[in-house]
Amino acid sequence: MKRFLGKIFQGNGRMSAAVILLLYLLIFAPFFLMVAGDAQVHLAVAERFVDGHPFTYNADEIVVASTSPFWTILLVALMHMAGPAAVLLLKVLVTVIYALVSAALCAAAGKYFRVEAPFIKLLLGLWLLCIPVLANAVSGLENILSALQVLLVLLLSERFFDPDRRGVGCSTAMGLVLGWALLTRPDGGALCLLAVALLHLFRLVQLKKWKTEIISMGVCVFFAALVLLLWYAYQYRITGKVFTDSSLARMYAGRRASVMIIPDVLYFHPKALVTLLSFFAPISLGAVIWAASLCRSFFAERADWRAHLHRH
């Protein structure tokens, strides 16, 4: 990745990199001084963990208030390490993760989609100017880590198509990243789960080695489930709950702003639709195109396989 980024920003390109970095710092600065409302909830819950009262927000009131268990674990670790300076340390960590995502995005664009260096600079500039993502990340939320996990799944998937590099270790790594992603953010984890499922499905048809692929899938699922089981067993032992109270609260809050189609079953949410079609459309479109290309390859391989059987 380092050599690849060096090619992008060599020569006069270093000036472009400097301009992008300066632009990022100018946009970044105001958000560095604030903490988002949801991040404050995460911090309050983590503080109660540190005080020896897990899964509480108000005193003596058991509540599963965080939809991101890993973010709670991370904040607890930061509070043990830095005490009152944990928020500052979180800001530094988020900045590092943001830089890693930017580098991985450039590497993925060039390696997998053959994007030329000038357009990668443009892509990087657009990414850094995506204010909602930047604001949430720098304000203390977990969305940027979820983006890094999705890119890690993409980069790990390369090994699945290289027989010389692929093995149990690769399936184990994929399972651990998948479990980590699901433990960090449900929507990002679901995207990773979809990617891994399509990847294994494509492999089944491509290699025709069903036994090998099923073992690989089993290893991946085992380690992903292991990551989730450790946390949710602990959560259930203390709270008696698996689903978070914050998820239920969001569902009921969404119902109030929705148009009911089938009572207690189907609702239409205009505001959510507008949000998805505006801000999340480019991201969602990229995921859909990637999924569609995998599906197309899957059916093409299947057609070739059937033709081969008919010939023999």
PDB file of C-alpha atoms in Angstrom:
ATOM      1  CA  MET A   1       0.000   0.000   0.000  1.00  0.00           C
ATOM      2  CA  LYS A   2       2.877   2.349   0.823  1.00  0.00           C
ATOM      3  CA  ARG A   3       4.477   1.864  -2.644  1.00  0.00           C
ATOM      4  CA  PHE A   4       1.095   2.316  -4.312  1.00  0.00           C
ATOM      5  CA  LEU A   5       0.369   5.586  -2.502  1.00  0.00           C
ATOM      6  CA  GLY A   6       3.908   6.729  -3.302  1.00  0.00           C
ATOM      7  CA  LYS A   7       3.148   6.338  -7.012  1.00  0.00           C
ATOM      8  CA  ILE A   8      -0.020   8.396  -6.646  1.00  0.00           C
ATOM      9  CA  PHE A   9       1.632  11.326  -4.906  1.00  0.00           C
ATOM     10  CA  GLN A  10       5.081  11.339  -6.527  1.00  0.00           C
ATOM     11  CA  GLY A  11       6.569  14.477  -8.090  1.00  0.00           C
ATOM     12  CA  ASN A  12       4.090  17.318  -8.416  1.00  0.00           C
ATOM     13  CA  GLY A  13       1.506  15.042  -6.905  1.00  0.00           C
ATOM     14  CA  ARG A  14       2.995  15.791  -3.486  1.00  0.00           C
ATOM     15  CA  MET A  15       1.551  19.279  -3.774  1.00  0.00           C
ATOM     16  CA  SER A  16      -1.879  17.726  -4.369  1.00  0.00           C
ATOM     17  CA  ALA A  17      -1.422  15.594  -1.276  1.00  0.00           C
ATOM     18  CA  ALA A  18      -0.466  18.670   0.752  1.00  0.00           C
ATOM     19  CA  VAL A  19      -3.542  20.567  -0.476  1.00  0.00           C
ATOM     20  CA  ILE A  20      -5.800  17.620   0.376  1.00  0.00           C
ATOM     21  CA  LEU A  21      -4.236  17.349   3.839  1.00  0.00           C
ATOM     22  CA  LEU A  22      -4.640  21.085   4.484  1.00  0.00           C
ATOM     23  CA  LEU A  23      -8.249  20.934   3.318  1.00  0.00           C
ATOM     24  CA  TYR A  24      -8.875  18.018   5.640  1.00  0.00           C
ATOM     25  CA  LEU A  25      -7.340  19.817   8.629  1.00  0.00           C
ATOM     26  CA  LEU A  26      -9.441  22.941   7.985  1.00  0.00           C
ATOM     27  CA  ILE A  27     -12.643  20.906   7.852  1.00  0.00           C
ATOM     28  CA  PHE A  28     -11.536  18.646  10.681  1.00  0.00           C
ATOM     29  CA  ALA A  29     -10.686  21.352  13.236  1.00  0.00           C
ATOM     30  CA  PRO A  30     -14.215  22.465  14.310  1.00  0.00           C
ATOM     31  CA  PHE A  31     -15.367  18.876  14.904  1.00  0.00           C
ATOM     32  CA  PHE A  32     -12.287  18.068  16.972  1.00  0.00           C
ATOM     33  CA  LEU A  33     -13.644  20.372  19.693  1.00  0.00           C
ATOM     34  CA  MET A  34     -17.078  18.741  19.971  1.00  0.00           C
ATOM     35  CA  VAL A  35     -18.556  15.377  21.024  1.00  0.00           C
ATOM     36  CA  ALA A  36     -21.716  14.125  19.304  1.00  0.00           C
ATOM     37  CA  GLY A  37     -24.813  13.322  21.365  1.00  0.00           C
ATOM     38  CA  ASP A  38     -24.628   9.581  20.660  1.00  0.00           C
ATOM     39  CA  ALA A  39     -20.922   9.632  21.508  1.00  0.00           C
ATOM     40  CA  GLN A  40     -21.783  11.171  24.875  1.00  0.00           C
ATOM     41  CA  VAL A  41     -24.100   8.218  25.536  1.00  0.00           C
ATOM     42  CA  HIS A  42     -21.288   5.815  24.633  1.00  0.00           C
ATOM     43  CA  LEU A  43     -18.935   7.664  26.988  1.00  0.00           C
ATOM     44  CA  ALA A  44     -21.459   7.671  29.839  1.00  0.00           C
ATOM     45  CA  VAL A  45     -22.071   3.931  29.493  1.00  0.00           C
ATOM     46  CA  ALA A  46     -18.307   3.249  29.345  1.00  0.00           C
ATOM     47  CA  GLU A  47     -17.769   5.391  32.442  1.00  0.00           C
ATOM     48  CA  ARG A  48     -20.301   3.260  34.348  1.00  0.00           C
ATOM     49  CA  PHE A  49     -18.402   0.138  33.242  1.00  0.00           C
ATOM     50  CA  VAL A  50     -15.179   1.613  34.626  1.00  0.00           C
ATOM     51  CA  ASP A  51     -16.953   2.409  37.915  1.00  0.00           C
ATOM     52  CA  GLY A  52     -17.982  -1.245  38.243  1.00  0.00           C
ATOM     53  CA  HIS A  53     -21.619  -0.822  37.166  1.00  0.00           C
ATOM     54  CA  PRO A  54     -21.869  -2.392  33.673  1.00  0.00           C
ATOM     55  CA  PHE A  55     -24.950  -1.854  31.521  1.00  0.00           C
ATOM     56  CA  THR A  56     -26.244   1.105  33.496  1.00  0.00           C
ATOM     57  CA  TYR A  57     -26.872   4.687  32.475  1.00  0.00           C
ATOM     58  CA  ASN A  58     -28.722   6.062  35.468  1.00  0.00           C
ATOM     59  CA  ALA A  59     -27.829   4.664  38.887  1.00  0.00           C
ATOM     60  CA  ASP A  60     -29.185   1.163  39.618  1.00  0.00           C
ATOM     61  CA  GLU A  61     -31.026   0.981  36.275  1.00  0.00           C
ATOM     62  CA  ILE A  62     -29.944  -1.888  34.041  1.00  0.00           C
ATOM     63  CA  VAL A  63     -30.174  -0.801  30.404  1.00  0.00           C
ATOM     64  CA  VAL A  64     -28.445  -1.879  27.191  1.00  0.00           C
ATOM     65  CA  ALA A  65     -28.015   1.617  25.802  1.00  0.00           C
ATOM     66  CA  SER A  66     -25.251   1.074  23.234  1.00  0.00           C
ATOM     67  CA  THR A  67     -25.764  -0.491  19.805  1.00  0.00           C
ATOM     68  CA  SER A  68     -21.988  -0.780  19.386  1.00  0.00           C
ATOM     69  CA  PRO A  69     -20.520  -3.190  21.963  1.00  0.00           C
ATOM     70  CA  PHE A  70     -16.992  -2.922  20.591  1.00  0.00           C
ATOM     71  CA  TRP A  71     -17.068   0.869  20.827  1.00  0.00           C
ATOM     72  CA  THR A  72     -18.016   0.501  24.498  1.00  0.00           C
ATOM     73  CA  ILE A  73     -15.114  -1.925  25.006  1.00  0.00           C
ATOM     74  CA  LEU A  74     -12.726   0.496  23.283  1.00  0.00           C
ATOM     75  CA  LEU A  75     -13.888   3.466  25.375  1.00  0.00           C
ATOM     76  CA  VAL A  76     -13.521   1.465  28.598  1.00  0.00           C
ATOM     77  CA  ALA A  77      -9.939   0.611  27.583  1.00  0.00           C
ATOM     78  CA  LEU A  78      -9.182   4.267  26.787  1.00  0.00           C
ATOM     79  CA  MET A  79     -10.598   5.398  30.137  1.00  0.00           C
ATOM     80  CA  HIS A  80      -8.409   2.895  31.973  1.00  0.00           C
ATOM     81  CA  MET A  81      -5.388   4.109  29.990  1.00  0.00           C
ATOM     82  CA  ALA A  82      -5.927   7.877  30.027  1.00  0.00           C
ATOM     83  CA  GLY A  83      -8.563   8.638  32.659  1.00  0.00           C
ATOM     84  CA  PRO A  84     -10.060  12.118  32.093  1.00  0.00           C
ATOM     85  CA  ALA A  85      -7.999  12.481  28.891  1.00  0.00           C
ATOM     86  CA  ALA A  86      -9.789   9.521  27.294  1.00  0.00           C
ATOM     87  CA  VAL A  87     -11.833  11.789  25.018  1.00  0.00           C
ATOM     88  CA  LEU A  88      -8.679  13.435  23.653  1.00  0.00           C
ATOM     89  CA  LEU A  89      -7.105  10.018  23.106  1.00  0.00           C
ATOM     90  CA  LEU A  90     -10.279   8.917  21.306  1.00  0.00           C
ATOM     91  CA  LYS A  91     -10.003  11.905  18.956  1.00  0.00           C
ATOM     92  CA  VAL A  92      -6.399  10.985  18.117  1.00  0.00           C
ATOM     93  CA  LEU A  93      -7.343   7.346  17.548  1.00  0.00           C
ATOM     94  CA  VAL A  94     -10.263   8.282  15.288  1.00  0.00           C
ATOM     95  CA  THR A  95      -7.948  10.525  13.244  1.00  0.00           C
ATOM     96  CA  VAL A  96      -5.526   7.616  12.761  1.00  0.00           C
ATOM     97  CA  ILE A  97      -8.394   5.324  11.704  1.00  0.00           C
ATOM     98  CA  TYR A  98      -9.607   7.994   9.271  1.00  0.00           C
ATOM     99  CA  ALA A  99      -6.131   8.140   7.720  1.00  0.00           C
ATOM    100  CA  LEU A 100      -6.041   4.326   7.430  1.00  0.00           C
ATOM    101  CA  VAL A 101      -9.447   4.311   5.720  1.00  0.00           C
ATOM    102  CA  SER A 102      -8.289   6.989   3.275  1.00  0.00           C
ATOM    103  CA  ALA A 103      -5.157   4.991   2.421  1.00  0.00           C
ATOM    104  CA  ALA A 104      -7.081   1.704   2.089  1.00  0.00           C
ATOM    105  CA  LEU A 105      -9.686   3.411  -0.096  1.00  0.00           C
ATOM    106  CA  CYS A 106      -6.989   4.657  -2.488  1.00  0.00           C
ATOM    107  CA  ALA A 107      -5.321   1.238  -2.549  1.00  0.00           C
ATOM    108  CA  ALA A 108      -8.609  -0.573  -3.218  1.00  0.00           C
ATOM    109  CA  ALA A 109      -9.587   1.880  -5.955  1.00  0.00           C
ATOM    110  CA  GLY A 110      -6.307   1.374  -7.797  1.00  0.00           C
ATOM    111  CA  LYS A 111      -5.894  -2.347  -7.224  1.00  0.00           C
ATOM    112  CA  TYR A 112      -9.418  -3.637  -7.742  1.00  0.00           C
ATOM    113  CA  PHE A 113     -11.047  -1.028  -9.958  1.00  0.00           C
ATOM    114  CA  ARG A 114      -7.938   0.099 -11.910  1.00  0.00           C
ATOM    115  CA  VAL A 115      -8.594   3.778 -11.199  1.00  0.00           C
ATOM    116  CA  GLU A 116      -5.817   6.038 -12.521  1.00  0.00           C
ATOM    117  CA  ALA A 117      -3.773   8.150 -10.097  1.00  0.00           C
ATOM    118  CA  PRO A 118      -5.343  11.570 -11.003  1.00  0.00           C
ATOM    119  CA  PHE A 119      -8.825  10.180 -10.386  1.00  0.00           C
ATOM    120  CA  ILE A 120      -7.708   8.596  -7.116  1.00  0.00           C
ATOM    121  CA  LYS A 121      -6.706  12.082  -5.936  1.00  0.00           C
ATOM    122  CA  LEU A 122     -10.177  13.283  -6.884  1.00  0.00           C
ATOM    123  CA  LEU A 123     -11.723  10.309  -5.088  1.00  0.00           C
ATOM    124  CA  LEU A 124      -9.691  11.039  -1.983  1.00  0.00           C
ATOM    125  CA  GLY A 125     -10.709  14.697  -2.077  1.00  0.00           C
ATOM    126  CA  LEU A 126     -14.405  13.754  -2.356  1.00  0.00           C
ATOM    127  CA  TRP A 127     -14.010  11.313   0.518  1.00  0.00           C
ATOM    128  CA  LEU A 128     -12.413  13.916   2.772  1.00  0.00           C
ATOM    129  CA  LEU A 129     -15.162  16.395   1.829  1.00  0.00           C
ATOM    130  CA  CYS A 130     -17.914  13.967   2.853  1.00  0.00           C
ATOM    131  CA  ILE A 131     -18.818  16.138   5.849  1.00  0.00           C
ATOM    132  CA  PRO A 132     -21.436  13.873   7.534  1.00  0.00           C
ATOM    133  CA  VAL A 133     -18.975  10.968   7.710  1.00  0.00           C
ATOM    134  CA  LEU A 134     -16.165  13.224   8.880  1.00  0.00           C
ATOM    135  CA  ALA A 135     -18.336  15.013  11.452  1.00  0.00           C
ATOM    136  CA  ASN A 136     -19.639  11.789  13.000  1.00  0.00           C
ATOM    137  CA  ALA A 137     -16.191  10.182  13.053  1.00  0.00           C
ATOM    138  CA  VAL A 138     -14.274  13.085  14.576  1.00  0.00           C
ATOM    139  CA  SER A 139     -17.132  13.745  17.011  1.00  0.00           C
ATOM    140  CA  GLY A 140     -16.499  10.361  18.606  1.00  0.00           C
ATOM    141  CA  LEU A 141     -18.699   7.857  16.757  1.00  0.00           C
ATOM    142  CA  GLU A 142     -17.842   4.423  15.423  1.00  0.00           C
ATOM    143  CA  ASN A 143     -18.826   4.880  11.757  1.00  0.00           C
ATOM    144  CA  ILE A 144     -15.254   5.373  10.536  1.00  0.00           C
ATOM    145  CA  LEU A 145     -14.103   2.122  12.154  1.00  0.00           C
ATOM    146  CA  SER A 146     -16.990   0.336  10.435  1.00  0.00           C
ATOM    147  CA  ALA A 147     -15.792   1.771   7.094  1.00  0.00           C
ATOM    148  CA  LEU A 148     -12.291   0.421   7.793  1.00  0.00           C
ATOM    149  CA  GLN A 149     -13.716  -3.039   8.523  1.00  0.00           C
ATOM    150  CA  VAL A 150     -15.646  -3.101   5.235  1.00  0.00           C
ATOM    151  CA  LEU A 151     -12.434  -2.230   3.370  1.00  0.00           C
ATOM    152  CA  LEU A 152     -10.528  -4.922   5.296  1.00  0.00           C
ATOM    153  CA  VAL A 153     -13.068  -7.508   4.138  1.00  0.00           C
ATOM    154  CA  LEU A 154     -12.533  -6.317   0.557  1.00  0.00           C
ATOM    155  CA  LEU A 155      -8.744  -6.503   0.872  1.00  0.00           C
ATOM    156  CA  LEU A 156      -8.869  -9.913   2.579  1.00  0.00           C
ATOM    157  CA  SER A 157     -11.107 -11.252  -0.168  1.00  0.00           C
ATOM    158  CA  GLU A 158      -8.122 -11.103  -2.545  1.00  0.00           C
ATOM    159  CA  ARG A 159      -6.577 -14.078  -0.739  1.00  0.00           C
ATOM    160  CA  PHE A 160      -9.700 -16.143  -1.386  1.00  0.00           C
ATOM    161  CA  PHE A 161      -8.908 -16.044  -5.112  1.00  0.00           C
ATOM    162  CA  ASP A 162      -5.230 -16.930  -4.696  1.00  0.00           C
ATOM    163  CA  PRO A 163      -4.764 -20.697  -4.040  1.00  0.00           C
ATOM    164  CA  ASP A 164      -1.138 -20.167  -2.977  1.00  0.00           C
ATOM    165  CA  ARG A 165      -2.022 -17.659  -0.239  1.00  0.00           C
ATOM    166  CA  ARG A 166      -5.362 -18.946   0.910  1.00  0.00           C
ATOM    167  CA  GLY A 167      -5.772 -21.366   3.823  1.00  0.00           C
ATOM    168  CA  VAL A 168      -7.314 -21.851   7.245  1.00  0.00           C
ATOM    169  CA  GLY A 169      -5.522 -18.733   8.446  1.00  0.00           C
ATOM    170  CA  CYS A 170      -7.249 -16.618   5.795  1.00  0.00           C
ATOM    171  CA  SER A 171     -10.688 -18.003   6.714  1.00  0.00           C
ATOM    172  CA  THR A 172      -9.907 -17.410  10.386  1.00  0.00           C
ATOM    173  CA  ALA A 173      -8.902 -13.803   9.706  1.00  0.00           C
ATOM    174  CA  MET A 174     -12.039 -13.220   7.641  1.00  0.00           C
ATOM    175  CA  GLY A 175     -14.218 -14.681  10.416  1.00  0.00           C
ATOM    176  CA  LEU A 176     -12.575 -12.539  13.093  1.00  0.00           C
ATOM    177  CA  VAL A 177     -12.964  -9.353  11.017  1.00  0.00           C
ATOM    178  CA  LEU A 178     -16.600 -10.264  10.281  1.00  0.00           C
ATOM    179  CA  GLY A 179     -17.372 -10.829  13.964  1.00  0.00           C
ATOM    180  CA  TRP A 180     -15.548  -7.616  14.864  1.00  0.00           C
ATOM    181  CA  ALA A 181     -17.569  -5.686  12.263  1.00  0.00           C
ATOM    182  CA  LEU A 182     -20.897  -7.073  13.540  1.00  0.00           C
ATOM    183  CA  LEU A 183     -19.854  -6.174  17.080  1.00  0.00           C
ATOM    184  CA  THR A 184     -18.962  -2.625  16.024  1.00  0.00           C
ATOM    185  CA  ARG A 185     -21.962  -1.514  13.980  1.00  0.00           C
ATOM    186  CA  PRO A 186     -24.968  -3.613  12.838  1.00  0.00           C
ATOM    187  CA  ASP A 187     -25.360  -2.013   9.388  1.00  0.00           C
ATOM    188  CA  GLY A 188     -21.648  -2.103   8.540  1.00  0.00           C
ATOM    189  CA  GLY A 189     -21.446  -5.659   9.867  1.00  0.00           C
ATOM    190  CA  ALA A 190     -24.429  -6.654   7.726  1.00  0.00           C
ATOM    191  CA  LEU A 191     -22.661  -5.275   4.635  1.00  0.00           C
ATOM    192  CA  CYS A 192     -19.561  -7.315   5.524  1.00  0.00           C
ATOM    193  CA  LEU A 193     -21.754 -10.393   6.063  1.00  0.00           C
ATOM    194  CA  LEU A 194     -23.340  -9.928   2.631  1.00  0.00           C
ATOM    195  CA  ALA A 195     -19.904  -9.543   1.034  1.00  0.00           C
ATOM    196  CA  VAL A 196     -18.543 -12.695   2.706  1.00  0.00           C
ATOM    197  CA  ALA A 197     -21.667 -14.715   1.797  1.00  0.00           C
ATOM    198  CA  LEU A 198     -21.432 -13.666  -1.876  1.00  0.00           C
ATOM    199  CA  LEU A 199     -17.711 -14.349  -1.868  1.00  0.00           C
ATOM    200  CA  HIS A 200     -18.157 -17.934  -0.652  1.00  0.00           C
ATOM    201  CA  LEU A 201     -21.048 -18.498  -3.049  1.00  0.00           C
ATOM    202  CA  PHE A 202     -18.892 -17.345  -5.956  1.00  0.00           C
ATOM    203  CA  ARG A 203     -16.043 -19.566  -4.797  1.00  0.00           C
ATOM    204  CA  LEU A 204     -18.301 -22.618  -4.677  1.00  0.00           C
ATOM    205  CA  VAL A 205     -19.088 -22.220  -8.375  1.00  0.00           C
ATOM    206  CA  GLN A 206     -15.649 -21.036  -9.457  1.00  0.00           C
ATOM    207  CA  LEU A 207     -13.542 -23.820  -7.942  1.00  0.00           C
ATOM    208  CA  LYS A 208     -16.072 -26.673  -7.883  1.00  0.00           C
ATOM    209  CA  LYS A 209     -14.412 -27.815  -4.610  1.00  0.00           C
ATOM    210  CA  TRP A 210     -17.480 -28.008  -2.403  1.00  0.00           C
ATOM    211  CA  LYS A 211     -15.837 -29.803   0.501  1.00  0.00           C
ATOM    212  CA  THR A 212     -12.959 -27.339   0.715  1.00  0.00           C
ATOM    213  CA  GLU A 213     -15.271 -24.335   0.452  1.00  0.00           C
ATOM    214  CA  ILE A 214     -17.725 -25.636   3.057  1.00  0.00           C
ATOM    215  CA  ILE A 215     -14.830 -26.170   5.489  1.00  0.00           C
ATOM    216  CA  SER A 216     -13.654 -22.630   4.768  1.00  0.00           C
ATOM    217  CA  MET A 217     -17.148 -21.275   5.374  1.00  0.00           C
ATOM    218  CA  GLY A 218     -17.385 -23.267   8.599  1.00  0.00           C
ATOM    219  CA  VAL A 219     -14.096 -21.849   9.902  1.00  0.00           C
ATOM    220  CA  CYS A 220     -15.191 -18.315   8.990  1.00  0.00           C
ATOM    221  CA  VAL A 221     -18.611 -18.691  10.662  1.00  0.00           C
ATOM    222  CA  PHE A 222     -17.092 -20.330  13.758  1.00  0.00           C
ATOM    223  CA  PHE A 223     -14.681 -17.493  14.496  1.00  0.00           C
ATOM    224  CA  ALA A 224     -17.252 -14.792  13.707  1.00  0.00           C
ATOM    225  CA  ALA A 225     -19.739 -16.483  16.065  1.00  0.00           C
ATOM    226  CA  LEU A 226     -17.040 -16.872  18.710  1.00  0.00           C
ATOM    227  CA  VAL A 227     -16.376 -13.119  18.754  1.00  0.00           C
ATOM    228  CA  LEU A 228     -20.103 -12.376  19.110  1.00  0.00           C
ATOM    229  CA  LEU A 229     -20.793 -15.147  21.612  1.00  0.00           C
ATOM    230  CA  LEU A 230     -18.211 -13.939  24.120  1.00  0.00           C
ATOM    231  CA  TRP A 231     -19.825 -10.503  24.361  1.00  0.00           C
ATOM    232  CA  TYR A 232     -23.492 -11.463  24.141  1.00  0.00           C
ATOM    233  CA  ALA A 233     -23.111 -14.259  26.712  1.00  0.00           C
ATOM    234  CA  TYR A 234     -21.666 -11.673  29.104  1.00  0.00           C
ATOM    235  CA  GLN A 235     -24.431  -9.163  28.242  1.00  0.00           C
ATOM    236  CA  TYR A 236     -27.197 -11.738  28.697  1.00  0.00           C
ATOM    237  CA  ARG A 237     -25.769 -12.926  32.023  1.00  0.00           C
ATOM    238  CA  ILE A 238     -25.984  -9.413  33.472  1.00  0.00           C
ATOM    239  CA  THR A 239     -29.046  -7.950  31.736  1.00  0.00           C
ATOM    240  CA  GLY A 240     -31.088 -10.959  30.591  1.00  0.00           C
ATOM    241  CA  LYS A 241     -31.283  -9.294  27.159  1.00  0.00           C
ATOM    242  CA  VAL A 242     -29.766  -9.949  23.758  1.00  0.00           C
ATOM    243  CA  PHE A 243     -31.281  -7.056  21.780  1.00  0.00           C
ATOM    244  CA  THR A 244     -30.355  -3.549  22.874  1.00  0.00           C
ATOM    245  CA  ASP A 245     -32.874  -1.150  24.402  1.00  0.00           C
ATOM    246  CA  SER A 246     -31.530   1.580  22.112  1.00  0.00           C
ATOM    247  CA  SER A 247     -32.461  -0.485  19.024  1.00  0.00           C
ATOM    248  CA  LEU A 248     -36.037  -0.913  20.285  1.00  0.00           C
ATOM    249  CA  ALA A 249     -36.227   2.801  21.123  1.00  0.00           C
ATOM    250  CA  ARG A 250     -35.130   3.718  17.591  1.00  0.00           C
ATOM    251  CA  MET A 251     -37.685   1.349  16.106  1.00  0.00           C
ATOM    252  CA  TYR A 252     -40.542   2.904  18.076  1.00  0.00           C
ATOM    253  CA  ALA A 253     -39.261   6.427  17.378  1.00  0.00           C
ATOM    254  CA  GLY A 254     -39.202   5.569  13.679  1.00  0.00           C
ATOM    255  CA  ARG A 255     -42.809   4.365  13.842  1.00  0.00           C
ATOM    256  CA  ARG A 256     -43.982   7.734  15.139  1.00  0.00           C
ATOM    257  CA  ALA A 257     -42.595   9.478  12.053  1.00  0.00           C
ATOM    258  CA  SER A 258     -43.859   6.806   9.640  1.00  0.00           C
ATOM    259  CA  VAL A 259     -46.946   6.153   7.567  1.00  0.00           C
ATOM    260  CA  MET A 260     -48.545   2.895   8.710  1.00  0.00           C
ATOM    261  CA  ILE A 261     -49.347   0.474   5.858  1.00  0.00           C
ATOM    262  CA  ILE A 262     -49.942  -2.773   7.785  1.00  0.00           C
ATOM    263  CA  PRO A 263     -50.416  -2.293  11.562  1.00  0.00           C
ATOM    264  CA  ASP A 264     -47.407  -3.510  13.580  1.00  0.00           C
ATOM    265  CA  VAL A 265     -45.882  -5.045  10.440  1.00  0.00           C
ATOM    266  CA  LEU A 266     -45.150  -2.610   7.619  1.00  0.00           C
ATOM    267  CA  TYR A 267     -44.384   1.123   7.802  1.00  0.00           C
ATOM    268  CA  PHE A 268     -43.252   3.717   5.267  1.00  0.00           C
ATOM    269  CA  HIS A 269     -40.660   6.186   6.570  1.00  0.00           C
ATOM    270  CA  PRO A 270     -40.372   9.241   4.244  1.00  0.00           C
ATOM    271  CA  LYS A 271     -37.533  10.879   6.163  1.00  0.00           C
ATOM    272  CA  ALA A 272     -35.406   7.718   6.134  1.00  0.00           C
ATOM    273  CA  LEU A 273     -36.023   7.314   2.412  1.00  0.00           C
ATOM    274  CA  VAL A 274     -34.884  10.874   1.701  1.00  0.00           C
ATOM    275  CA  THR A 275     -31.747  10.316   3.782  1.00  0.00           C
ATOM    276  CA  LEU A 276     -30.927   7.055   2.018  1.00  0.00           C
ATOM    277  CA  LEU A 277     -31.489   8.526  -1.437  1.00  0.00           C
ATOM    278  CA  SER A 278     -29.381  11.615  -0.740  1.00  0.00           C
ATOM    279  CA  PHE A 279     -26.380  11.025   1.500  1.00  0.00           C
ATOM    280  CA  PHE A 280     -26.115   7.226   1.441  1.00  0.00           C
ATOM    281  CA  ALA A 281     -26.961   6.751  -2.250  1.00  0.00           C
ATOM    282  CA  PRO A 282     -23.343   6.879  -3.553  1.00  0.00           C
ATOM    283  CA  ILE A 283     -22.140   4.423  -0.888  1.00  0.00           C
ATOM    284  CA  SER A 284     -25.124   2.115  -1.366  1.00  0.00           C
ATOM    285  CA  LEU A 285     -24.774   2.265  -5.147  1.00  0.00           C
ATOM    286  CA  GLY A 286     -21.159   1.155  -4.918  1.00  0.00           C
ATOM    287  CA  ALA A 287     -22.138  -1.809  -2.723  1.00  0.00           C
ATOM    288  CA  VAL A 288     -24.969  -2.761  -5.100  1.00  0.00           C
ATOM    289  CA  ILE A 289     -22.680  -2.608  -8.156  1.00  0.00           C
ATOM    290  CA  TRP A 290     -20.084  -4.769  -6.403  1.00  0.00           C
ATOM    291  CA  ALA A 291     -22.741  -7.304  -5.320  1.00  0.00           C
ATOM    292  CA  ALA A 292     -24.262  -7.314  -8.813  1.00  0.00           C
ATOM    293  CA  SER A 293     -20.862  -7.972 -10.421  1.00  0.00           C
ATOM    294  CA  LEU A 294     -20.316 -10.937  -8.109  1.00  0.00           C
ATOM    295  CA  CYS A 295     -23.788 -12.307  -8.904  1.00  0.00           C
ATOM    296  CA  ARG A 296     -23.206 -11.872 -12.632  1.00  0.00           C
ATOM    297  CA  SER A 297     -19.900 -13.716 -12.374  1.00  0.00           C
ATOM    298  CA  PHE A 298     -21.651 -16.422 -10.358  1.00  0.00           C
ATOM    299  CA  PHE A 299     -24.301 -17.053 -13.012  1.00  0.00           C
ATOM    300  CA  ALA A 300     -21.731 -16.821 -15.821  1.00  0.00           C
ATOM    301  CA  GLU A 301     -19.578 -19.456 -14.115  1.00  0.00           C
ATOM    302  CA  ARG A 302     -22.647 -21.622 -13.573  1.00  0.00           C
ATOM    303  CA  ALA A 303     -23.595 -21.379 -17.254  1.00  0.00           C
ATOM    304  CA  ASP A 304     -20.042 -22.328 -18.283  1.00  0.00           C
ATOM    305  CA  TRP A 305     -20.122 -25.259 -15.883  1.00  0.00           C
ATOM    306  CA  ARG A 306     -23.416 -26.548 -17.353  1.00  0.00           C
ATOM    307  CA  ALA A 307     -22.068 -26.157 -20.893  1.00  0.00           C
ATOM    308  CA  HIS A 308     -18.993 -28.136 -19.884  1.00  0.00           C
ATOM    309  CA  LEU A 309     -21.192 -30.953 -18.525  1.00  0.00           C
ATOM    310  CA  HIS A 310     -23.246 -31.080 -21.720  1.00  0.00           C
ATOM    311  CA  ARG A 311     -20.106 -31.318 -23.847  1.00  0.00           C
ATOM    312  CA  HIS A 312     -18.816 -34.240 -21.803  1.00  0.00           C
TER     313      HIS A 312
END
